[in-house]
Short mmCIF file of C-alpha atoms and ligand atoms in Angstrom, two decimals:
data_model
loop_
_atom_site.label_atom_id
_atom_site.label_comp_id
_atom_site.label_asym_id
_atom_site.label_seq_id
_atom_site.Cartn_x
_atom_site.Cartn_y
_atom_site.Cartn_z
CA UNK A 1 8.93 6.88 43.35
CA UNK A 2 9.32 10.48 42.30
CA UNK A 3 5.92 12.08 41.71
CA UNK A 4 7.52 14.56 39.25
CA UNK A 5 7.73 11.73 36.72
CA UNK A 6 3.91 11.68 36.52
CA UNK A 7 1.07 13.89 35.35
CA UNK A 8 -2.44 13.73 36.77
CA UNK A 9 -5.03 12.68 34.19
CA UNK A 10 -8.81 12.60 34.33
CA UNK A 11 -10.89 9.43 33.78
CA UNK A 12 -13.32 10.03 30.90
CA UNK A 13 -15.18 6.72 30.68
CA UNK A 14 -15.40 3.31 32.32
CA UNK A 15 -16.83 0.20 30.65
CA UNK A 16 -17.36 -3.00 32.64
CA UNK A 17 -17.20 -6.24 30.63
CA UNK A 18 -17.54 -8.64 33.59
CA UNK A 19 -16.99 -8.45 37.36
CA UNK A 20 -13.27 -8.90 36.79
CA UNK A 21 -12.67 -7.12 33.48
CA UNK A 22 -13.12 -3.47 32.61
CA UNK A 23 -11.82 -0.79 30.29
CA UNK A 24 -11.33 2.90 30.90
CA UNK A 25 -10.24 5.98 29.03
CA UNK A 26 -8.41 9.01 30.36
CA UNK A 27 -7.08 12.30 29.09
CA UNK A 28 -3.87 12.12 27.06
CA UNK A 29 -1.32 14.83 27.71
CA UNK A 30 0.23 16.30 24.54
CA UNK A 31 3.71 15.13 25.56
CA UNK A 32 2.67 11.46 25.86
CA UNK A 33 3.75 10.02 22.50
CA UNK A 34 3.83 6.25 22.13
CA UNK A 35 4.26 3.57 19.49
CA UNK A 36 1.48 1.00 19.06
CA UNK A 37 2.24 -1.97 21.34
CA UNK A 38 3.93 0.03 24.11
CA UNK A 39 2.79 0.29 27.72
CA UNK A 40 2.20 3.13 30.14
CA UNK A 41 2.83 3.21 33.87
CA UNK A 42 -0.27 4.22 35.76
CA UNK A 43 -0.35 5.28 39.39
CA UNK A 44 -3.04 5.39 42.03
CA UNK A 45 -2.85 6.92 45.49
CA UNK A 46 -3.58 4.29 48.16
CA UNK A 47 -3.43 6.16 51.45
CA UNK A 48 -0.13 8.08 51.26
CA UNK A 49 1.47 5.63 48.83
CA UNK A 50 1.57 5.86 45.06
CA UNK A 51 1.00 2.33 43.69
CA UNK A 52 2.13 2.03 40.07
CA UNK A 53 1.52 -0.71 37.50
CA UNK A 54 2.31 -1.31 33.83
CA UNK A 55 -0.62 -1.10 31.41
CA UNK A 56 -0.50 -1.70 27.66
CA UNK A 57 -2.14 1.10 25.74
CA UNK A 58 -5.24 -0.04 23.84
CA UNK A 59 -5.68 3.21 21.91
CA UNK A 60 -4.43 4.10 18.51
CA UNK A 61 -1.30 6.28 18.54
CA UNK A 62 -3.55 8.82 16.72
CA UNK A 63 -6.24 8.98 19.46
CA UNK A 64 -6.72 12.08 21.58
CA UNK A 65 -7.44 10.00 24.68
CA UNK A 66 -5.80 6.92 26.23
CA UNK A 67 -7.66 3.64 26.67
CA UNK A 68 -6.69 0.69 28.88
CA UNK A 69 -8.12 -2.81 29.49
CA UNK A 70 -7.81 -4.14 33.04
CA UNK A 71 -8.20 -7.28 35.07
CA UNK A 72 -9.40 -7.13 38.69
CA UNK A 73 -7.14 -9.24 40.89
CA UNK A 74 -8.88 -9.92 44.23
CA UNK A 75 -6.59 -8.44 46.90
CA UNK A 76 -4.29 -7.01 44.19
CA UNK A 77 -2.65 -3.85 45.57
CA UNK A 78 -3.54 -1.89 42.43
CA UNK A 79 -6.64 -3.39 40.86
CA UNK A 80 -8.62 -3.96 44.05
CA UNK A 81 -8.62 -0.13 44.23
CA UNK A 82 -8.75 0.57 40.50
CA UNK A 83 -11.91 -1.50 40.09
CA UNK A 84 -13.93 1.29 41.78
CA UNK A 85 -12.83 3.82 39.17
CA UNK A 86 -15.46 6.42 38.14
CA UNK A 87 -15.69 9.09 35.46
CA UNK A 88 -14.01 12.25 36.80
CA UNK A 89 -11.51 10.41 39.03
CA UNK A 90 -7.83 11.19 38.59
CA UNK A 91 -4.98 8.78 37.85
CA UNK A 92 -1.24 9.36 37.67
CA UNK A 93 0.39 8.69 34.30
CA UNK A 94 4.14 8.42 33.92
CA UNK A 95 5.30 10.93 31.32
CA UNK A 96 7.08 8.43 29.04
CA UNK A 97 5.90 5.13 27.53
CA UNK A 98 7.88 1.88 27.66
CA UNK A 99 8.26 -1.42 25.85
CA UNK A 100 9.46 -3.19 22.75
CA UNK A 101 6.40 -5.19 21.70
CA UNK A 102 6.25 -3.03 18.59
CA UNK A 103 6.45 -3.85 14.89
CA UNK A 104 9.54 -1.65 14.56
CA UNK A 105 11.58 -4.41 16.22
CA UNK A 106 11.20 -6.64 13.15
CA UNK A 107 13.71 -6.23 10.36
CA UNK A 108 14.17 -9.80 9.11
CA UNK A 109 12.25 -11.64 7.84
CA UNK A 110 10.52 -8.82 5.98
CA UNK A 111 6.88 -8.19 6.98
CA UNK A 112 4.42 -10.57 5.39
CA UNK A 113 2.36 -12.61 7.92
CA UNK A 114 1.58 -11.15 11.34
CA UNK A 115 0.34 -13.36 14.18
CA UNK A 116 -0.91 -11.58 17.33
CA UNK A 117 -1.47 -14.14 20.10
CA UNK A 118 -2.89 -12.88 23.40
CA UNK A 119 -4.50 -14.27 26.53
CA UNK A 120 -7.00 -12.23 28.56
CA UNK A 121 -5.97 -8.58 28.89
CA UNK A 122 -2.93 -9.47 26.78
CA UNK A 123 -5.19 -8.48 23.89
CA UNK A 124 -4.56 -4.79 24.72
CA UNK A 125 -1.34 -4.02 22.81
CA UNK A 126 -2.69 -5.78 19.73
CA UNK A 127 -5.72 -3.50 19.63
CA UNK A 128 -3.32 -0.58 19.45
CA UNK A 129 -1.20 -2.26 16.77
CA UNK A 130 -4.37 -2.89 14.73
CA UNK A 131 -5.30 0.79 15.08
CA UNK A 132 -2.17 1.84 13.23
CA UNK A 133 -2.57 2.13 9.44
CA UNK A 134 1.02 1.04 8.93
CA UNK A 135 0.22 -2.47 10.23
CA UNK A 136 -2.35 -2.98 7.49
CA UNK A 137 -0.05 -1.55 4.83
CA UNK A 138 2.93 -3.72 5.80
CA UNK A 139 1.33 -7.14 6.28
CA UNK A 140 -0.67 -9.14 3.75
CA UNK A 141 -1.99 -11.61 6.38
CA UNK A 142 -2.93 -10.61 9.94
CA UNK A 143 -4.17 -13.21 12.45
CA UNK A 144 -5.51 -11.95 15.78
CA UNK A 145 -5.74 -14.94 18.15
CA UNK A 146 -7.42 -14.18 21.49
CA UNK A 147 -7.59 -16.84 24.18
CA UNK A 148 -9.95 -16.53 27.17
CA UNK A 149 -11.50 -18.99 29.61
CA UNK A 150 -15.19 -18.27 29.07
CA UNK A 151 -17.35 -16.64 26.40
CA UNK A 152 -18.18 -13.73 28.74
CA UNK A 153 -14.48 -12.85 28.98
CA UNK A 154 -14.32 -12.35 25.23
CA UNK A 155 -14.22 -8.55 25.33
CA UNK A 156 -13.87 -6.11 22.42
CA UNK A 157 -15.33 -8.46 19.77
CA UNK A 158 -17.45 -5.76 18.08
CA UNK A 159 -14.64 -3.21 18.35
CA UNK A 160 -12.28 -5.66 16.63
CA UNK A 161 -14.64 -5.84 13.64
CA UNK A 162 -14.96 -2.03 13.59
CA UNK A 163 -11.19 -1.61 13.77
CA UNK A 164 -10.69 -4.06 10.89
CA UNK A 165 -13.22 -2.13 8.81
CA UNK A 166 -11.82 1.31 9.64
CA UNK A 167 -8.09 0.69 9.64
CA UNK A 168 -7.96 -2.28 7.28
CA UNK A 169 -10.38 -0.92 4.72
CA UNK A 170 -10.10 -3.14 1.64
CA UNK A 171 -7.61 -5.48 3.33
CA UNK A 172 -8.60 -9.10 2.71
CA UNK A 173 -6.06 -10.95 4.85
CA UNK A 174 -7.40 -10.33 8.39
CA UNK A 175 -8.71 -13.14 10.61
CA UNK A 176 -9.99 -12.93 14.17
CA UNK A 177 -9.64 -16.31 15.91
CA UNK A 178 -11.09 -16.64 19.43
CA UNK A 179 -10.15 -19.54 21.71
CA UNK A 180 -12.42 -20.32 24.70
CA UNK A 181 -10.57 -22.79 26.90
CA UNK A 182 -13.45 -23.74 29.23
CA UNK A 183 -16.04 -24.21 26.49
CA UNK A 184 -15.74 -27.61 24.80
CA UNK A 185 -18.32 -26.50 22.22
CA UNK A 186 -16.11 -23.63 21.00
CA UNK A 187 -14.43 -24.25 17.64
CA UNK A 188 -11.04 -23.84 19.38
CA UNK A 189 -10.92 -24.60 23.11
CA UNK A 190 -7.48 -26.01 23.88
CA UNK A 191 -4.49 -24.07 25.13
CA UNK A 192 -2.47 -22.23 22.50
CA UNK A 193 0.63 -24.47 22.72
CA UNK A 194 -1.55 -27.53 22.10
CA UNK A 195 -3.30 -25.88 19.15
CA UNK A 196 0.09 -25.06 17.65
CA UNK A 197 1.55 -28.52 18.22
CA UNK A 198 -1.47 -30.32 16.74
CA UNK A 199 -1.80 -27.96 13.76
CA UNK A 200 -5.39 -26.89 14.63
CA UNK A 201 -4.59 -23.19 14.82
CA UNK A 202 -2.97 -23.12 11.40
CA UNK A 203 -5.91 -25.08 9.98
CA UNK A 204 -8.43 -22.51 11.22
CA UNK A 205 -6.15 -19.63 10.17
CA UNK A 206 -5.60 -21.22 6.76
CA UNK A 207 -2.00 -20.12 7.17
CA UNK A 208 1.17 -21.92 8.27
CA UNK A 209 3.82 -20.73 10.68
CA UNK A 210 6.90 -20.16 8.58
CA UNK A 211 10.38 -19.03 9.67
CA UNK A 212 10.75 -17.05 6.41
CA UNK A 213 7.47 -15.13 6.56
CA UNK A 214 6.00 -15.07 10.12
CA UNK A 215 6.20 -12.30 12.70
CA UNK A 216 4.61 -13.66 15.90
CA UNK A 217 3.83 -11.62 19.00
CA UNK A 218 2.80 -13.23 22.31
CA UNK A 219 1.33 -11.30 25.23
CA UNK A 220 -0.27 -12.04 28.60
CA UNK A 221 -0.01 -14.98 30.97
CA UNK A 222 3.69 -15.93 31.40
CA UNK A 223 2.95 -19.64 31.42
CA UNK A 224 1.13 -19.34 28.09
CA UNK A 225 3.95 -17.19 26.72
CA UNK A 226 6.61 -19.71 27.75
CA UNK A 227 4.78 -22.81 26.52
CA UNK A 228 3.71 -21.16 23.26
CA UNK A 229 7.24 -19.97 22.65
CA UNK A 230 8.50 -23.53 23.06
CA UNK A 231 5.79 -24.92 20.76
CA UNK A 232 6.81 -22.38 18.09
CA UNK A 233 10.51 -23.06 18.52
CA UNK A 234 9.79 -26.76 18.02
CA UNK A 235 8.36 -25.71 14.64
CA UNK A 236 11.61 -23.99 13.66
CA UNK A 237 10.65 -20.41 14.54
CA UNK A 238 13.18 -18.22 16.30
CA UNK A 239 13.12 -15.58 19.00
CA UNK A 240 13.48 -12.06 17.61
CA UNK A 241 16.82 -10.60 18.71
CA UNK A 242 18.42 -7.41 17.42
CA UNK A 243 15.80 -7.18 14.68
CA UNK A 244 16.08 -10.73 13.39
CA UNK A 245 13.74 -13.62 14.08
CA UNK A 246 10.06 -14.43 14.38
CA UNK A 247 8.90 -14.36 18.01
CA UNK A 248 8.49 -11.33 20.30
CA UNK A 249 6.96 -11.65 23.78
CA UNK A 250 5.58 -9.62 26.68
CA UNK A 251 4.82 -11.18 30.06
CA UNK A 252 2.22 -9.49 32.28
CA UNK A 253 3.53 -10.94 35.55
C1 FAD B 1 4.47 -4.76 30.43
C2 FAD B 1 3.19 -5.03 31.19
C3 FAD B 1 1.97 -4.62 30.67
C4 FAD B 1 0.80 -4.89 31.37
N1 FAD B 1 -0.41 -4.52 30.83
C5 FAD B 1 -1.55 -4.84 31.46
C6 FAD B 1 -2.81 -4.50 30.88
O1 FAD B 1 -2.90 -3.92 29.80
N2 FAD B 1 -3.94 -4.86 31.57
C7 FAD B 1 -3.87 -5.50 32.78
O2 FAD B 1 -4.92 -5.79 33.35
N3 FAD B 1 -2.70 -5.82 33.35
C8 FAD B 1 -1.54 -5.48 32.72
N4 FAD B 1 -0.35 -5.80 33.31
C9 FAD B 1 -0.37 -6.33 34.67
C10 FAD B 1 -0.50 -5.14 35.65
O3 FAD B 1 0.72 -4.40 35.64
C11 FAD B 1 -0.81 -5.58 37.09
O4 FAD B 1 -0.14 -6.73 37.42
C12 FAD B 1 -2.29 -5.82 37.27
O5 FAD B 1 -2.95 -4.58 37.11
C13 FAD B 1 -2.63 -6.34 38.65
O6 FAD B 1 -2.14 -5.44 39.63
P1 FAD B 1 -2.40 -5.74 41.17
O7 FAD B 1 -1.53 -4.85 42.00
O8 FAD B 1 -3.86 -5.68 41.44
O9 FAD B 1 -1.90 -7.23 41.35
P2 FAD B 1 -0.38 -7.71 41.24
O10 FAD B 1 0.16 -7.84 42.62
O11 FAD B 1 0.37 -6.85 40.27
O12 FAD B 1 -0.58 -9.15 40.59
C14 FAD B 1 -1.02 -10.25 41.41
C15 FAD B 1 -1.25 -11.46 40.54
O13 FAD B 1 -2.38 -11.27 39.72
C16 FAD B 1 -2.24 -11.96 38.50
N5 FAD B 1 -2.33 -10.98 37.39
C17 FAD B 1 -1.70 -9.79 37.27
N6 FAD B 1 -2.03 -9.15 36.13
C18 FAD B 1 -2.92 -9.94 35.50
C19 FAD B 1 -3.65 -9.83 34.29
N7 FAD B 1 -3.52 -8.76 33.48
N8 FAD B 1 -4.49 -10.84 33.94
C20 FAD B 1 -4.63 -11.93 34.76
N9 FAD B 1 -3.97 -12.09 35.93
C21 FAD B 1 -3.13 -11.11 36.30
C22 FAD B 1 -0.88 -12.66 38.57
O14 FAD B 1 -1.06 -13.98 39.06
C23 FAD B 1 -0.13 -11.83 39.56
O15 FAD B 1 0.90 -12.54 40.19
C24 FAD B 1 0.85 -5.55 32.62
C25 FAD B 1 2.09 -5.93 33.15
C26 FAD B 1 3.24 -5.70 32.45
C27 FAD B 1 4.55 -6.13 33.04
#
């Protein structure tokens, strides 16, 4: 990998949610322009090697710094090192952003209802999308559905409320719907595909999936993405291709 493709950026803050989840911010070089929903490629020197991984940007496209939300994979080549990150450390950032999990990909149907369905760190691109004023202007209903295993993994809850107040000021169609799959006492605790098939998710959202009005984004665990996609297709929704269709996906592995 050519090191010229990267700039060195400084870590400005680290926030640990649990032993296996943390967020960090770093300096944003002036040339790094991205669209909400895109991902960056971040590099870390491990010995003489540069190990690089994709990371969805959490920040608003308007922010002066870049924020990311990370898992720690035990023995993972990248995150077993990244987990020791401290303020002042340096990380490599590839100069250009990537990815098509952006609202610009939707042309038909016209924007009306937006469903953002994420598991675990798959929440990240949706936080960026929600920190873009255009999202709130374009969509009359916005459902943020965030599935985790345990209550302690439910990161960013307060920030989500703050974002809705700041960016969606006066908007009345936003709903935050957490799913906690290992907590039978949680209002929603089954896997997303099940909650779609049995109608529970729509009941809590007070909104139906509809091929004429829904834009649906899925992000995170590939098994969830695949099964959810199939559950939605069974309801008549279509993959978004060349601008047309309802469902857009991003797999994290
Ligand atoms: C487009 C894209 C965007 C991504 N954005 C993010 C992000 O914002 N935050 C983030 O933490 N990761 C993200 N990832 C995953 C990330 O690139 C790495 O896989 C992750 O940092 C682990 O790296 P690793 O070398 O430690 O383990 P790897 O060798 O890369 O992965 C080992 C295994 O860990 C599991 N795993 C990997 N990533 C995750 C995850 N995020 N959550 C749960 N289990 C996982 C999988 O079983 C995988 O096979 C993204 C991946 C892609 C393709």
